[in-house]
mmCIF file of C-alpha atoms in Angstrom:
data_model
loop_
_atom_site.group_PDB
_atom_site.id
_atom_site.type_symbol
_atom_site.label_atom_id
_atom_site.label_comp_id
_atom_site.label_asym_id
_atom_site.label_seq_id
_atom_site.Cartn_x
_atom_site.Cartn_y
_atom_site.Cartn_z
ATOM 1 C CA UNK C 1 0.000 0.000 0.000
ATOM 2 C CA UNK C 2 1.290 3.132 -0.710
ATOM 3 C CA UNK C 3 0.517 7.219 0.744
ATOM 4 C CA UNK C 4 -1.089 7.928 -2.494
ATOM 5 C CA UNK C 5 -3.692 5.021 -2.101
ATOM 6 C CA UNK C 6 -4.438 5.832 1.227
ATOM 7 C CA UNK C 7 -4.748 9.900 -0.110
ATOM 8 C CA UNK C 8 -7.506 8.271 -2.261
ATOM 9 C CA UNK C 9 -9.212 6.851 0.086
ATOM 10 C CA UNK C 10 -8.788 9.456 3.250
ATOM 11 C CA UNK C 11 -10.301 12.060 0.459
ATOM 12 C CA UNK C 12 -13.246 9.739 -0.017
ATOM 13 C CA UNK C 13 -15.483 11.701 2.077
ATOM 14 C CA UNK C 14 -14.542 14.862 1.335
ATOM 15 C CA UNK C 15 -14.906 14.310 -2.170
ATOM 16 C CA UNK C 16 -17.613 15.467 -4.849
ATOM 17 C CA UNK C 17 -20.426 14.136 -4.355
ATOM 18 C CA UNK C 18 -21.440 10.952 -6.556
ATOM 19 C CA UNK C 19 -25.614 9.866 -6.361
ATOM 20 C CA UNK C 20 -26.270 6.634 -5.728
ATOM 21 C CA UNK C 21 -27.271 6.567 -9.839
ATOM 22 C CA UNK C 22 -25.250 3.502 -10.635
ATOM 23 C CA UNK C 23 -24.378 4.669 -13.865
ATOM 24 C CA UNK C 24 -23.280 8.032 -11.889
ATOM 25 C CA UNK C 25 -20.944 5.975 -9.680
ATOM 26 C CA UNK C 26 -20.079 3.535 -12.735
ATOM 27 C CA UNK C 27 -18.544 6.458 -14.365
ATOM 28 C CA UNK C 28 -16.830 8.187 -11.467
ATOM 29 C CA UNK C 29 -15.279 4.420 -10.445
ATOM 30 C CA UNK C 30 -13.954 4.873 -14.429
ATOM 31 C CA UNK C 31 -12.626 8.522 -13.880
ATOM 32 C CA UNK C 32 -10.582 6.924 -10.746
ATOM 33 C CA UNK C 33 -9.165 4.338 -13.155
ATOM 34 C CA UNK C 34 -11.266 1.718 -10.962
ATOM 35 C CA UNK C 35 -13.461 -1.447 -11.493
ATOM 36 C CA UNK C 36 -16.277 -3.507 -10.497
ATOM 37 C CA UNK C 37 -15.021 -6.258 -8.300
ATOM 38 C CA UNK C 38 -17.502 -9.166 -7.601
ATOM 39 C CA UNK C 39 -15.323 -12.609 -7.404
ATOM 40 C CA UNK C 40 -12.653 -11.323 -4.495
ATOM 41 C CA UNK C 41 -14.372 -10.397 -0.789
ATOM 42 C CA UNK C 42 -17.718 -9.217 -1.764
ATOM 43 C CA UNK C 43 -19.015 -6.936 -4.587
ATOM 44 C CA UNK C 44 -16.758 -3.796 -4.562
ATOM 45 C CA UNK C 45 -14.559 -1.819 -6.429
ATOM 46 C CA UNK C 46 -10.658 -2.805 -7.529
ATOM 47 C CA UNK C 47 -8.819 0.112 -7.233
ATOM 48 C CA UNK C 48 -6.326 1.422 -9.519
ATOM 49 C CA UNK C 49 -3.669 0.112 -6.953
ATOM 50 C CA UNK C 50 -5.316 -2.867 -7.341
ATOM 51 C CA UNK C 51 -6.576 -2.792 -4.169
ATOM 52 C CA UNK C 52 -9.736 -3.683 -3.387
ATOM 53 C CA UNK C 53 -12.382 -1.112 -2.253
ATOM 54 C CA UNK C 54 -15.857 -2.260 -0.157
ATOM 55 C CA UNK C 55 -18.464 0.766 1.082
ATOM 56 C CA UNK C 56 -21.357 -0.168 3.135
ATOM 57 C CA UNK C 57 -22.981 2.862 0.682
ATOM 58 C CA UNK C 58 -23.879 2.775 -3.046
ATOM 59 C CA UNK C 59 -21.761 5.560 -3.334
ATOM 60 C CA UNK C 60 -18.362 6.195 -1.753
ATOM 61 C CA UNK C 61 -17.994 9.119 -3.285
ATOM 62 C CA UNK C 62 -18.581 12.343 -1.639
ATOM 63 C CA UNK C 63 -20.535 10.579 1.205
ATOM 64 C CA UNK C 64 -18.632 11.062 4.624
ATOM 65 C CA UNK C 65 -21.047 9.140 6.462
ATOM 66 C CA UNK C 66 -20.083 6.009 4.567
ATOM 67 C CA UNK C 67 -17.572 3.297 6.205
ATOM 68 C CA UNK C 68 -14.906 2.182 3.465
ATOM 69 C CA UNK C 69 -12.620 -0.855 3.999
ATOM 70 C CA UNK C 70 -9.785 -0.699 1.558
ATOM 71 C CA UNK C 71 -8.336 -4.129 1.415
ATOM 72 C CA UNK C 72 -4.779 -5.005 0.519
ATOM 73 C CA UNK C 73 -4.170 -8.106 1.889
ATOM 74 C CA UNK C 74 -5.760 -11.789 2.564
ATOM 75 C CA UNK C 75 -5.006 -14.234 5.583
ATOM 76 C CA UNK C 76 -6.352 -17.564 6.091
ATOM 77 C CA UNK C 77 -4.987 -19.081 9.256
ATOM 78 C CA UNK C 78 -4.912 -22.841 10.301
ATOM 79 C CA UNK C 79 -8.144 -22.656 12.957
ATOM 80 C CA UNK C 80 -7.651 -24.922 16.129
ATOM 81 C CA UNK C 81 -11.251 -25.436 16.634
ATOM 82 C CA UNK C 82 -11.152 -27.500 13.187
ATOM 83 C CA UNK C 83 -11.555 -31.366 14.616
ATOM 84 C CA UNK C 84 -11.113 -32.710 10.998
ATOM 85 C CA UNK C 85 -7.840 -29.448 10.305
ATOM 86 C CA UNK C 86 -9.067 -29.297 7.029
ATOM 87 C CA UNK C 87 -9.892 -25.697 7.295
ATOM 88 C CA UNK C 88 -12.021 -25.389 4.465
ATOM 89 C CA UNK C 89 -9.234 -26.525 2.008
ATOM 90 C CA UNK C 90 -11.558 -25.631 -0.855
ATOM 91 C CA UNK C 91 -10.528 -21.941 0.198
ATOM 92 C CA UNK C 92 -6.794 -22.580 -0.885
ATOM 93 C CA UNK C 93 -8.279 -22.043 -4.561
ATOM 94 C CA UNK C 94 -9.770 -18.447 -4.103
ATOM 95 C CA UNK C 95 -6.239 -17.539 -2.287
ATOM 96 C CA UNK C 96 -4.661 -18.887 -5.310
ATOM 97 C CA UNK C 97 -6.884 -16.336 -7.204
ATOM 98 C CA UNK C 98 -5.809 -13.503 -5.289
ATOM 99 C CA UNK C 99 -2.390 -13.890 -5.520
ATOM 100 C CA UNK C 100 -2.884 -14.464 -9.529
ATOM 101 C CA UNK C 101 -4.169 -10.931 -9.633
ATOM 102 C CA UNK C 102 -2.306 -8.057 -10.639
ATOM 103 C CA UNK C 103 -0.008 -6.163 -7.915
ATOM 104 C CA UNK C 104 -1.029 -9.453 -5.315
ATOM 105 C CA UNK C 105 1.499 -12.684 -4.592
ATOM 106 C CA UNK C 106 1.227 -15.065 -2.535
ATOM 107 C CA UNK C 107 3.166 -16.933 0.339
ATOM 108 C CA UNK C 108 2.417 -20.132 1.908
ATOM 109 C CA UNK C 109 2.954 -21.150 4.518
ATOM 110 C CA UNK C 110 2.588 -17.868 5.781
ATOM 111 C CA UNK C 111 4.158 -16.657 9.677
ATOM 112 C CA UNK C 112 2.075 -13.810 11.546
ATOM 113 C CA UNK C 113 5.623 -12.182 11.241
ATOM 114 C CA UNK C 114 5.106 -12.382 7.929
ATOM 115 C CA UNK C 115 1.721 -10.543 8.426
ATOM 116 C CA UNK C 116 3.223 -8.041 10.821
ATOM 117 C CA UNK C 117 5.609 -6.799 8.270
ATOM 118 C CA UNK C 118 3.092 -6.227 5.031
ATOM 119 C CA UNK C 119 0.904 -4.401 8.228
ATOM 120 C CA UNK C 120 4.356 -2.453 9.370
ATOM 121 C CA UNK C 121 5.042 -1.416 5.831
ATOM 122 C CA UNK C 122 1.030 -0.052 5.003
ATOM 123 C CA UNK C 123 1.449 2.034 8.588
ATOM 124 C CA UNK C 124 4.382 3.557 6.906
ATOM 125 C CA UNK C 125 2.170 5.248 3.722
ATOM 126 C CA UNK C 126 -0.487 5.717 6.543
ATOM 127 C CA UNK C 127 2.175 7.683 8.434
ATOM 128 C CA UNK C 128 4.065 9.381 5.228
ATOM 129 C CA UNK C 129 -0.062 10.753 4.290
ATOM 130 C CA UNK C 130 -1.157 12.088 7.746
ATOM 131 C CA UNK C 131 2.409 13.103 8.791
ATOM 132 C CA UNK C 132 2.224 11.533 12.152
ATOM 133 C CA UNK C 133 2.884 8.061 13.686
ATOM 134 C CA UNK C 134 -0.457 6.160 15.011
ATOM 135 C CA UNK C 135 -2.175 7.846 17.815
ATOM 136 C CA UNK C 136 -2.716 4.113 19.455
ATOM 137 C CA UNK C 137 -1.181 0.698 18.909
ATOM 138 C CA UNK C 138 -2.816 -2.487 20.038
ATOM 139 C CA UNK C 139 -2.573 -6.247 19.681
ATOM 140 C CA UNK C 140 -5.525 -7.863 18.936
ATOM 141 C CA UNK C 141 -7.430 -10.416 20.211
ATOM 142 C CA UNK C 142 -9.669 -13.598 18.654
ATOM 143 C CA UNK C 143 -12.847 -10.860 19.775
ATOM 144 C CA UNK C 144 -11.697 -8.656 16.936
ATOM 145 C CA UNK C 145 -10.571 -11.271 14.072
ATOM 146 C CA UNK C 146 -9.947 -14.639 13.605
ATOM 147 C CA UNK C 147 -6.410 -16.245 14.026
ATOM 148 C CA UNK C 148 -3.386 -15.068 15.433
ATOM 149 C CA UNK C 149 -2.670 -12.070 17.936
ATOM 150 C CA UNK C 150 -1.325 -8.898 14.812
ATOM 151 C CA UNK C 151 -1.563 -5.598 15.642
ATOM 152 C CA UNK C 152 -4.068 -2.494 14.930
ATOM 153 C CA UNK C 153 -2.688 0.726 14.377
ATOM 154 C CA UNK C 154 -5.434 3.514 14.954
ATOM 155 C CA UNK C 155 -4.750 7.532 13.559
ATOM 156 C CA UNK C 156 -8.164 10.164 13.783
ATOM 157 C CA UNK C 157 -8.832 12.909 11.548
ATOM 158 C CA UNK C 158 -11.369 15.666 12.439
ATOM 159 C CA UNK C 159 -14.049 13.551 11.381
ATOM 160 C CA UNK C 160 -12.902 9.935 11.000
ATOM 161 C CA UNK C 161 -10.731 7.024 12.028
ATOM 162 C CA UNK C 162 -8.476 5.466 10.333
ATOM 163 C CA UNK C 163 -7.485 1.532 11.694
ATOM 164 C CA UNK C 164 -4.776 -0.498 9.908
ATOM 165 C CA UNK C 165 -5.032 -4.399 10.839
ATOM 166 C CA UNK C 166 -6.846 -7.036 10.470
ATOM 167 C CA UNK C 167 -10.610 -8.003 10.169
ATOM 168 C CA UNK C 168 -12.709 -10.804 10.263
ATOM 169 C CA UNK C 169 -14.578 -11.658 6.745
ATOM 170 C CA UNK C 170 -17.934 -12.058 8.327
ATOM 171 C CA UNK C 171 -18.612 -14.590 5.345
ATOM 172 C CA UNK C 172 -18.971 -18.414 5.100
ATOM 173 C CA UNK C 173 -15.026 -18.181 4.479
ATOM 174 C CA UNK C 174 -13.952 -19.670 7.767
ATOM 175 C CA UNK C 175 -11.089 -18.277 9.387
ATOM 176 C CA UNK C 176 -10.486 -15.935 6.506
ATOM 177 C CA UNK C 177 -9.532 -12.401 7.860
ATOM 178 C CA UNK C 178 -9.130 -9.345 5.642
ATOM 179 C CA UNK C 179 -5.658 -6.670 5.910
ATOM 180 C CA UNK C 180 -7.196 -3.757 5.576
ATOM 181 C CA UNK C 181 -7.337 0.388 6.413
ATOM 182 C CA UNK C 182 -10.863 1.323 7.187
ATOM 183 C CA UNK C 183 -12.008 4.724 6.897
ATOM 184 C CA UNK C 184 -15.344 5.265 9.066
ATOM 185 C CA UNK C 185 -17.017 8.232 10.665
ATOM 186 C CA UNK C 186 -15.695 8.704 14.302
ATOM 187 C CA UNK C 187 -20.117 8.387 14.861
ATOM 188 C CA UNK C 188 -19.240 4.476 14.656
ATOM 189 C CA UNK C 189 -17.914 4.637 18.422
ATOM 190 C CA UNK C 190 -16.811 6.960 21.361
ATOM 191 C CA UNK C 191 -13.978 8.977 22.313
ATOM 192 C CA UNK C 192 -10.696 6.598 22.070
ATOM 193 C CA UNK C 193 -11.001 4.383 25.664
ATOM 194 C CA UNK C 194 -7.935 5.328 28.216
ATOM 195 C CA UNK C 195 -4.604 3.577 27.130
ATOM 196 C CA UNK C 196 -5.154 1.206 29.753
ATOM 197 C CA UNK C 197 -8.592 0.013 28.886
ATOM 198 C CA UNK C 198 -7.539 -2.683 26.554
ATOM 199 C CA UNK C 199 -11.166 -4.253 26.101
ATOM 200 C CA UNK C 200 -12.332 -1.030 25.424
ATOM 201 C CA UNK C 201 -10.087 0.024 23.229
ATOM 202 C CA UNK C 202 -11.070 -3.605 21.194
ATOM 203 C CA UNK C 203 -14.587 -2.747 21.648
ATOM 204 C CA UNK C 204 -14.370 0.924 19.971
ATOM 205 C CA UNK C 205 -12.233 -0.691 16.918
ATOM 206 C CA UNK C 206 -14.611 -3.559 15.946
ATOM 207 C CA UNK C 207 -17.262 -1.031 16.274
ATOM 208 C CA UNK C 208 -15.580 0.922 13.692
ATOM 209 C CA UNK C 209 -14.214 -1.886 11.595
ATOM 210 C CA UNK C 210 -16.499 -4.532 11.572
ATOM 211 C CA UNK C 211 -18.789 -5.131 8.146
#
């Protein structure tokens, strides 16, 4: 991920307005250099940075009440609950997909080092954007995704947060969990918790990230 996709989609809100017209939206998503993404995550957009773009509006454009995940990255971690381990092996082929695509590889087996450093390397552009380091750092926990403990990186603009880390897919994908930088009103939760409220500092970022 680099500053000027995360200048994309930190100007989201701000930007001209787009209706919900699909062939309105269809037409700015062109303008962007973007496309209609409906095999990968859920219908969205694919970015010009090939990254993948999901709104819980019609319309990201223009519309700073919308939440926007921008997804750059794809997990799918052995789960110990599995009796049989199989883990939904048919998933392997849909990772195999992603890392086919343009600007996406692939590495498996896969270390949550591994996953620390892709996450380490998107807080940089998140950092080189804003101009300032993340205003909290936390570890996560099975509460807020699936799989192993990787850290969330949280920065606030005047009007919305902005969490690097990972999220649960919410789909009938088992333990697959989404690397992503949401963008979402700071309306989805309260102030920030005290730095020593860990579970509810957990609680105010799956309010804001979770789909």
């Amino acid at each position: 991920m680099t500053a000027r996709s995360v200048a994309e989609l930190v100007g989201l809100p701000a930007a001209s307005p787009i209706s919900d017209d699909f062939d309105a939206v269809e037409a700015e998503a062109q303008r962007r250099g973007w496309c209609w993404e409906e095999s990968l995550v859920c219908e969205s957009f694919r970015t010009a940075d090939q990254h993948v773009l999901c709104s819980d509006s019609a319309s990201p454009f223009g519309n700073p009440d919308a939440r926007t995940f921008l997804v750059f990255g794809e997990l799918y971690p052995v789960d110990p609950h599995d009796e049989r381990m199989a883990n939904g092996s048919w998933l392997y082929g849909l990772m195999d997909r992603w890392q086919e695509q343009p600007g996406w590889s692939g590495r498996r087996p896969s270390t949550a080092q591994d996953c620390e450093a892709v996450l380490a390397q998107a807080a940089q552009a998140v950092s080189e954007h804003l101009g300032a380091p993340p205003e909290r750092t936390i570890s996560s926990s099975e509460t807020v995704a699936a799989g192993p403990a990787l850290t969330h990186r949280i920065w606030r603009t005047r009007t919305h947060a902005l969490i690097l880390g990972p999220a649960a897919d919410n789909g009938p994908y088992g333990y697959l969990t989404h690397l992503q930088l949401s963008c979402t009103p700071l309306t989805c939760g309260p102030d920030l918790p005290p730095t020593d409220d860990e579970d509810g500092l957990e609680s105010w970022i799956t309010a804001h990230i979770d789909w």
